[in-house]
Coordinates of N, CA and C in Angstrom, one line a residue:
M20 N 9.8 -27.0 -18.7 CA 9.8 -28.4 -19.3 C 10.8 -29.3 -18.6
T21 N 10.8 -30.4 -18.5 CA 11.7 -31.4 -18.3 C 12.6 -31.7 -19.3
S22 N 13.8 -32.4 -18.8 CA 14.7 -32.8 -20.0 C 14.0 -33.9 -20.7
E23 N 13.4 -34.6 -20.3 CA 12.6 -35.8 -20.9 C 11.7 -35.2 -21.9
Q24 N 10.9 -34.1 -21.5 CA 10.1 -33.4 -22.6 C 10.8 -32.4 -23.7
N25 N 12.0 -32.1 -23.3 CA 12.9 -31.4 -24.2 C 13.3 -32.5 -25.0
Q26 N 13.7 -33.4 -24.8 CA 14.3 -34.5 -25.7 C 13.2 -34.9 -26.7
E27 N 12.0 -35.3 -26.1 CA 10.9 -35.4 -27.1 C 10.7 -34.4 -28.2
T28 N 10.7 -33.2 -27.7 CA 10.4 -32.0 -28.5 C 11.5 -32.1 -29.5
L29 N 12.9 -32.1 -29.3 CA 13.7 -32.3 -30.3 C 13.7 -33.4 -31.2
T30 N 13.3 -34.6 -30.6 CA 12.8 -35.7 -31.6 C 12.0 -35.3 -32.6
R31 N 10.8 -34.7 -32.1 CA 9.9 -34.4 -32.9 C 10.2 -33.3 -34.2
A32 N 10.9 -32.5 -33.7 CA 11.4 -31.3 -34.5 C 12.2 -32.1 -35.6
H33 N 13.0 -32.9 -35.2 CA 14.0 -33.6 -36.2 C 13.1 -34.2 -37.2
E34 N 12.0 -34.9 -36.7 CA 11.0 -35.7 -37.6 C 10.4 -34.7 -38.7
L35 N 10.1 -33.5 -37.9 CA 9.5 -32.4 -39.1 C 10.3 -32.1 -40.1
I36 N 11.6 -31.6 -39.7 CA 12.6 -31.3 -40.6 C 13.0 -32.3 -41.6
T37 N 13.1 -33.7 -41.3 CA 13.1 -34.7 -42.1 C 12.1 -34.9 -43.2
A38 N 10.8 -34.7 -42.6 CA 9.6 -34.8 -43.5 C 9.6 -33.6 -44.4
L39 N 10.1 -32.4 -43.9 CA 10.1 -31.3 -45.0 C 11.0 -31.4 -46.0
E40 N 12.1 -32.0 -45.5 CA 13.1 -32.1 -46.5 C 12.9 -33.0 -47.6
K41 N 12.0 -34.1 -47.2 CA 11.6 -35.2 -48.1 C 10.3 -34.6 -48.8
G42 N 9.6 -33.6 -48.5 CA 8.5 -33.1 -49.2 C 7.4 -33.9 -48.7
N43 N 7.2 -34.7 -47.6 CA 6.1 -35.5 -47.3 C 5.2 -34.6 -46.5
N44 N 4.1 -34.3 -47.0 CA 3.3 -33.5 -46.4 C 2.5 -33.9 -45.4
D45 N 2.2 -35.1 -45.5 CA 1.4 -35.9 -44.5 C 2.2 -36.1 -43.2
A46 N 3.6 -36.3 -43.3 CA 4.3 -36.7 -42.2 C 4.4 -35.2 -41.6
V47 N 4.7 -34.0 -42.4 CA 4.8 -32.6 -42.0 C 3.7 -32.5 -40.8
S48 N 2.3 -32.6 -41.5 CA 1.3 -32.3 -40.5 C 1.2 -33.2 -39.4
E49 N 1.5 -34.5 -39.5 CA 1.6 -35.3 -38.3 C 2.6 -34.9 -37.2
S50 N 3.8 -34.5 -37.7 CA 4.8 -33.9 -36.8 C 4.4 -32.5 -36.2
L51 N 3.6 -31.7 -36.8 CA 3.1 -30.4 -36.3 C 2.3 -30.7 -35.4
D52 N 1.1 -31.7 -35.7 CA 0.1 -32.1 -34.9 C 0.8 -32.6 -33.4
A53 N 1.7 -33.5 -33.6 CA 2.5 -34.1 -32.2 C 3.1 -33.0 -31.5
L54 N 3.6 -32.0 -32.2 CA 4.6 -30.9 -31.4 C 3.4 -30.0 -30.9
T55 N 2.3 -29.8 -31.4 CA 1.3 -29.0 -30.8 C 0.6 -29.8 -29.6
R56 N 0.3 -30.9 -29.6 CA -0.3 -31.7 -28.7 C 0.6 -31.8 -27.4
Q57 N 1.8 -32.1 -27.7 CA 2.9 -32.0 -26.6 C 3.0 -30.5 -26.0
H58 N 2.9 -29.6 -26.6 CA 2.9 -28.2 -26.3 C 1.8 -27.8 -25.3
E59 N 0.7 -28.3 -25.8 CA -0.7 -28.0 -25.2 C -0.9 -28.8 -23.8
S60 N 0.0 -30.1 -23.9 CA -0.2 -30.8 -22.7 C 0.8 -30.1 -21.6
V61 N 1.8 -29.6 -22.0 CA 2.9 -28.9 -21.0 C 2.1 -27.3 -20.5
L62 N 1.2 -26.9 -21.4 CA 0.5 -25.7 -20.9 C -0.5 -26.0 -20.1
F63 N -1.2 -27.2 -20.3 CA -2.3 -27.6 -19.4 C -1.8 -27.8 -18.1
Q64 N -0.6 -28.7 -18.1 CA 0.0 -29.0 -16.8 C 0.4 -27.8 -15.8
E65 N 0.9 -26.6 -16.6 CA 1.4 -25.6 -16.0 C -0.1 -24.8 -15.4
L66 N -1.1 -24.8 -16.2 CA -2.3 -24.0 -15.7 C -2.9 -25.0 -14.7
G67 N -2.9 -26.1 -14.7 CA -3.5 -26.9 -13.6 C -2.7 -26.5 -12.3
K68 N -1.2 -26.4 -12.5 CA -0.6 -25.9 -11.2 C -0.8 -24.7 -10.8
M69 N -0.9 -23.8 -11.8 CA -1.2 -22.4 -11.4 C -2.6 -22.3 -10.5
T70 N -3.7 -23.0 -11.2 CA -5.0 -23.1 -10.6 C -4.8 -23.7 -9.1
R71 N -4.3 -24.7 -9.0 CA -4.1 -25.4 -7.5 C -3.6 -24.3 -6.7
E72 N -2.4 -23.6 -7.0 CA -1.9 -22.6 -6.2 C -2.6 -21.4 -5.9
L73 N -3.3 -21.0 -6.6 CA -4.4 -20.1 -6.6 C -5.4 -20.4 -5.6
H74 N -5.9 -21.8 -5.7 CA -7.0 -22.2 -4.9 C -6.5 -22.3 -3.4
E75 N -5.2 -22.8 -3.4 CA -4.5 -22.8 -1.9 C -4.4 -21.5 -1.2
S76 N -4.0 -20.5 -2.0 CA -3.9 -19.0 -1.7 C -5.2 -18.9 -1.2
I77 N -6.4 -18.8 -1.9 CA -7.6 -18.3 -1.4 C -7.8 -19.0 -0.2
N78 N -7.8 -20.3 0.0 CA -8.1 -21.0 1.1 C -7.4 -20.5 2.3
N79 N -6.3 -20.4 2.1 CA -5.3 -19.7 3.4 C -5.8 -18.4 3.5
F80 N -6.2 -17.5 2.7 CA -6.6 -16.3 2.9 C -8.0 -16.4 3.6
K81 N -8.8 -17.2 3.3 CA -10.0 -17.4 3.9 C -9.8 -17.6 5.5
L82 N -8.7 -18.7 5.6 CA -8.5 -19.2 6.9 C -7.7 -18.1 7.8
D83 N -6.9 -17.3 7.2 CA -6.3 -16.5 8.1 C -7.1 -15.6 9.1
A84 N -6.9 -16.1 10.5 CA -7.8 -15.5 11.6 C -7.6 -13.8 11.6
R85 N -6.5 -13.4 11.3 CA -6.1 -12.2 11.5 C -7.0 -11.0 10.2
I86 N -7.2 -11.9 9.1 CA -8.0 -11.3 8.1 C -9.5 -11.3 8.4
T87 N -10.0 -12.3 8.9 CA -11.4 -12.2 9.5 C -11.4 -11.3 10.6
D88 N -10.6 -11.5 11.6 CA -10.8 -10.3 12.5 C -10.9 -9.0 12.0
L89 N -10.0 -8.6 11.1 CA -9.9 -7.3 10.3 C -11.2 -7.0 9.8
T90 N -11.7 -8.0 8.9 CA -13.0 -7.8 8.2 C -14.3 -7.5 9.1
E91 N -14.2 -8.3 10.1 CA -15.5 -8.3 11.0 C -15.4 -7.3 12.1
T92 N -14.2 -7.0 12.5 CA -14.0 -6.1 13.7 C -13.3 -4.8 13.5
D93 N -12.2 -4.9 13.0 CA -11.4 -3.7 13.1 C -11.7 -2.9 11.9
I94 N -12.1 -3.2 10.8 CA -12.7 -2.4 9.6 C -13.9 -1.6 10.0
P95 N -15.0 -2.1 10.4 CA -16.1 -1.4 11.0 C -15.6 -0.5 12.0
D96 N -14.9 -0.8 12.9 CA -14.5 -0.1 13.9 C -13.8 1.1 13.4
A97 N -12.8 1.0 12.4 CA -12.1 2.2 11.8 C -13.1 3.1 11.2
K98 N -14.1 2.4 10.5 CA -15.0 3.5 10.1 C -15.7 4.3 11.0
E99 N -16.2 3.5 12.2 CA -16.8 4.5 13.2 C -15.8 5.6 14.0
R100 N -14.6 5.1 13.9 CA -13.5 6.1 14.5 C -13.5 7.1 13.6
L101 N -13.3 6.9 12.3 CA -13.1 8.1 11.4 C -14.3 8.9 11.3
N102 N -15.5 8.3 11.4 CA -16.8 9.2 11.6 C -16.7 10.0 12.8
Y103 N -16.2 9.4 13.8 CA -16.1 10.3 15.2 C -15.2 11.3 15.0
V104 N -14.0 11.2 14.3 CA -13.2 12.2 13.9 C -13.8 13.3 13.2
I105 N -14.7 12.9 12.2 CA -15.2 13.9 11.3 C -16.2 14.7 12.1
T106 N -17.0 13.9 12.9 CA -18.1 14.7 14.0 C -17.4 15.5 15.0
M107 N -16.4 15.2 15.6 CA -15.5 16.1 16.5 C -14.8 17.1 15.7
T108 N -14.5 17.0 14.5 CA -13.8 18.4 13.9 C -15.0 19.1 13.3
E109 N -16.1 18.6 12.9 CA -17.1 19.6 12.6 C -17.8 20.3 13.9
D110 N -17.6 19.7 15.1 CA -18.2 20.4 16.2 C -17.2 21.5 16.7
S111 N -15.9 21.1 16.7 CA -15.0 22.0 17.1 C -14.9 23.2 16.0
A112 N -15.0 23.0 14.8 CA -15.1 24.1 13.8 C -16.4 25.1 14.1
N113 N -17.6 24.4 14.6 CA -18.6 25.3 14.8 C -18.6 26.0 16.1
K114 N -18.0 25.2 17.2 CA -17.7 26.1 18.4 C -16.6 27.2 18.2
T115 N -15.8 26.9 17.3 CA -14.8 28.1 17.3 C -15.4 29.2 16.4
M116 N -16.1 28.9 15.4 CA -16.6 30.1 14.7 C -17.7 30.9 15.6
D117 N -18.4 30.0 16.5 CA -19.5 30.7 17.2 C -18.9 31.6 18.3
A118 N -17.7 31.0 18.9 CA -16.8 32.0 19.9 C -16.3 33.1 19.2
V119 N -15.8 33.0 18.1 CA -15.1 34.2 17.5 C -16.4 35.1 16.9
D120 N -17.4 34.5 16.4 CA -18.6 35.5 16.2 C -19.0 36.1 17.4
A121 N -19.0 35.7 18.6 CA -19.3 36.4 19.8 C -18.4 37.4 20.3
A122 N -17.0 36.9 20.0 CA -16.1 37.9 20.4 C -15.7 39.1 19.8
L123 N -16.0 39.0 18.4 CA -15.6 40.0 17.6 C -16.4 41.3 17.6
P124 N -17.8 41.2 18.0 CA -18.4 42.5 18.1 C -17.9 43.2 19.1
V125 N -17.6 42.5 20.6 CA -17.2 42.9 21.6 C -15.8 43.8 21.3
S126 N -15.0 43.0 20.9 CA -13.6 43.5 20.7 C -13.8 44.8 19.8
E127 N -14.7 44.7 18.6 CA -14.8 46.0 17.8 C -15.3 47.1 18.7
S128 N -16.4 46.8 19.4 CA -17.0 48.0 20.2 C -15.9 48.6 21.1
I129 N -15.1 47.8 22.0 CA -14.1 48.3 22.8 C -13.1 49.1 22.1
K130 N -12.7 48.7 20.8 CA -11.7 49.4 20.0 C -12.1 50.8 19.6
N131 N -13.5 50.7 19.0 CA -14.1 52.1 18.5 C -14.2 53.0 19.7
R132 N -14.7 52.4 20.9 CA -14.9 53.6 21.9 C -13.6 53.9 22.7
A133 N -12.7 53.1 22.4 CA -11.3 53.4 23.0 C -10.8 54.5 22.2
N134 N -10.9 54.3 20.8 CA -10.3 55.6 19.7 C -11.1 56.9 20.1
E135 N -12.3 57.0 20.4 CA -13.1 58.1 20.6 C -12.6 58.6 21.9
L136 N -12.6 58.0 22.9 CA -12.1 58.5 24.0 C -10.5 58.9 24.1
H137 N -9.8 58.4 23.4 CA -8.4 58.8 23.1 C -8.2 60.1 22.6
A138 N -9.1 60.3 21.4 CA -9.3 61.6 20.9 C -9.7 62.6 21.9
E139 N -10.7 62.2 22.7 CA -11.0 63.3 23.7 C -10.0 63.6 24.7
W140 N -9.4 62.4 25.2 CA -8.3 62.7 26.2 C -7.1 63.5 25.5
K141 N -6.9 63.2 24.6 CA -5.9 64.2 23.8 C -6.2 65.6 24.0
R142 N -7.5 66.0 23.5 CA -8.1 67.3 23.6 C -7.9 67.7 25.2
F143 N -8.1 67.0 26.0 CA -7.9 67.4 27.4 C -6.4 67.7 27.7
R144 N -5.8 66.9 27.2 CA -4.2 67.0 27.5 C -3.8 68.3 26.9
E145 N -4.2 68.7 25.8 CA -3.9 69.9 24.9 C -4.5 71.1 25.5
R146 N -5.3 70.9 26.5 CA -6.1 72.0 27.2 C -7.1 72.6 26.3
D147 N -7.7 71.7 25.4 CA -8.5 72.1 24.2 C -10.0 71.7 24.6
M148 N -10.3 72.0 25.9 CA -11.7 71.3 26.3 C -12.2 72.1 27.6
S149 N -13.5 72.3 27.5 CA -14.1 73.2 28.6 C -14.4 72.3 29.7
A150 N -14.9 72.9 30.8 CA -15.1 72.0 32.0 C -16.3 71.2 31.8
D151 N -17.4 71.7 30.9 CA -18.5 70.8 30.7 C -17.9 69.6 30.0
Q152 N -17.2 69.8 29.0 CA -16.8 68.7 28.1 C -15.9 67.7 28.8
F153 N -15.2 68.3 30.0 CA -14.4 67.3 30.7 C -15.2 66.6 31.7
R154 N -16.3 67.1 32.3 CA -17.2 66.4 33.1 C -17.8 65.3 32.1
Q155 N -18.1 65.5 30.9 CA -18.7 64.5 30.1 C -17.7 63.5 29.8
L156 N -16.4 63.8 29.5 CA -15.3 62.8 29.5 C -15.2 62.1 30.6
S157 N -15.2 62.5 31.8 CA -15.2 61.8 33.0 C -16.4 60.6 33.1
K158 N -17.5 61.2 32.8 CA -18.6 60.1 32.8 C -18.5 59.1 31.7
D159 N -17.9 59.4 30.5 CA -17.8 58.4 29.4 C -16.6 57.6 30.1
L160 N -15.6 58.1 30.6 CA -14.6 57.3 31.2 C -15.1 56.1 32.4
D161 N -15.9 56.9 33.1 CA -16.6 56.0 34.2 C -17.4 54.8 33.5
N162 N -18.1 55.1 32.4 CA -18.8 53.9 31.7 C -17.9 53.2 31.0
F163 N -16.8 53.6 30.4 CA -15.9 52.8 29.7 C -15.3 51.6 30.2
F164 N -14.9 51.9 31.5 CA -14.0 51.2 32.4 C -15.0 49.9 32.7
P165 N -16.0 49.8 33.1 CA -16.9 48.7 33.2 C -17.0 47.9 32.0
M166 N -17.3 48.8 30.7 CA -17.6 48.1 29.4 C -16.2 47.3 29.2
I167 N -15.0 47.7 29.6 CA -13.8 47.2 29.2 C -13.7 45.8 30.0
G168 N -14.1 46.0 31.4 CA -14.0 44.7 32.2 C -15.0 43.6 31.6
E169 N -16.3 44.0 31.4 CA -17.3 43.1 30.7 C -16.8 42.5 29.6
G170 N -16.3 43.3 28.8 CA -15.9 43.0 27.5 C -14.7 42.0 27.4
S171 N -13.8 42.2 28.3 CA -12.7 41.3 28.6 C -12.9 40.1 29.0
V172 N -14.0 40.0 30.0 CA -14.6 38.8 30.3 C -15.0 37.9 29.2
T173 N -16.1 38.6 28.4 CA -16.6 38.0 27.1 C -15.6 37.4 26.2
V174 N -14.5 38.3 25.9 CA -13.6 38.0 25.0 C -12.8 36.8 25.7
H175 N -12.2 36.8 26.9 CA -11.6 35.6 27.5 C -12.4 34.6 27.4
D176 N -13.7 34.4 27.8 CA -14.6 33.3 27.9 C -14.6 32.9 26.5
N177 N -14.7 33.4 25.3 CA -14.9 33.0 24.1 C -13.4 32.3 23.7
L178 N -12.4 33.0 23.9 CA -11.1 32.4 23.9 C -10.9 31.2 24.5
T179 N -11.3 31.0 25.7 CA -11.3 29.8 26.4 C -12.3 28.7 25.6
K180 N -13.4 28.9 25.0 CA -14.1 28.2 24.3 C -13.3 27.8 23.1
I181 N -12.7 28.7 22.5 CA -11.9 28.0 21.3 C -10.7 27.2 21.5
L182 N -10.2 27.5 22.8 CA -9.2 26.5 23.2 C -9.6 25.3 23.7
M183 N -11.0 25.2 24.1 CA -11.4 23.9 24.7 C -12.0 23.2 23.4
A184 N -12.3 23.8 22.3 CA -12.9 23.4 21.1 C -11.8 22.7 20.4
Q185 N -10.4 23.0 20.6 CA -9.4 22.3 19.8 C -8.8 21.2 20.6
D186 N -9.2 21.0 21.9 CA -8.7 19.7 22.7 C -9.1 18.6 22.0
F187 N -9.9 18.3 21.2 CA -10.2 17.0 20.5 C -8.9 16.6 19.6
Q188 N -8.0 17.6 19.2 CA -7.1 17.4 18.3 C -6.1 16.1 18.6
D189 N -5.7 16.2 20.1 CA -5.0 15.2 20.4 C -5.7 13.6 20.2
L190 N -6.9 13.6 20.7 CA -7.5 12.5 20.5 C -8.0 11.9 19.2
T191 N -8.2 13.0 18.4 CA -8.4 12.4 17.1 C -7.0 12.2 16.3
G192 N -6.1 12.7 16.7 CA -4.8 12.5 16.0 C -4.7 11.0 16.6
Q193 N -4.9 10.5 17.5 CA -4.6 9.1 18.1 C -5.2 8.3 17.3
I194 N -6.7 8.8 17.3 CA -7.4 7.7 16.5 C -7.0 7.6 14.9
I195 N -6.7 8.6 14.3 CA -6.2 8.6 13.0 C -5.2 7.7 12.9
R196 N -4.1 7.8 13.8 CA -2.9 6.9 13.8 C -3.2 5.4 13.8
R197 N -4.2 5.2 14.7 CA -4.6 3.9 14.9 C -5.3 3.3 13.5
V198 N -6.1 4.0 12.7 CA -6.5 3.9 11.6 C -5.7 3.4 10.6
I199 N -4.7 4.3 10.6 CA -3.6 4.2 9.6 C -2.8 3.0 9.8
T200 N -2.5 2.5 11.0 CA -1.8 1.3 11.5 C -2.8 0.0 10.9
L201 N -4.1 0.2 11.1 CA -4.8 -0.8 10.5 C -4.9 -0.9 9.1
V202 N -4.9 0.2 8.4 CA -4.9 0.3 7.0 C -3.4 -0.5 6.5
Q203 N -2.3 -0.2 7.2 CA -1.1 -0.8 6.9 C -1.0 -2.4 7.1
D204 N -1.7 -2.8 8.2 CA -1.9 -4.1 8.5 C -2.6 -4.8 7.4
V205 N -3.5 -4.3 6.9 CA -4.4 -5.0 5.8 C -3.5 -4.9 4.6

């Protein structure tokens, strides 16, 4: 309220008090109506000013080229990037699980056969083995060493696949950082 409006309100308030003191109901009603109209006028002026400011803000928002660029280019691009990250993560998880599934039986087979041969070797060292049993142990060892070689290659290949399946982490991390920057900009 301006000082002029304050003075007018004060004058009308004095008129209201005078009318109340005199018991003049018509003058009281008239003074209250005048105060209400004055208050409504100020309220409508403020409402008009707020409406103009809101309208200008909306127009400025529409005209902001960066916002337009974000909504037309960057946000759809961010969606594509996040979908790409999801796809890469799923592919990596599947490759990792496939490689582990392929390596586990090989590793388990080598472990079991090594335990069996270790028990036989222990019997040999304790001289608790016949010549025929030793010949069989020799054949078993001859078969086991190539099995270890092949199994090691299989396990190594699968570990390499697991490592390669994780190479996307650096790329997806960069993509996610860009999307976070975009979200912060918005």
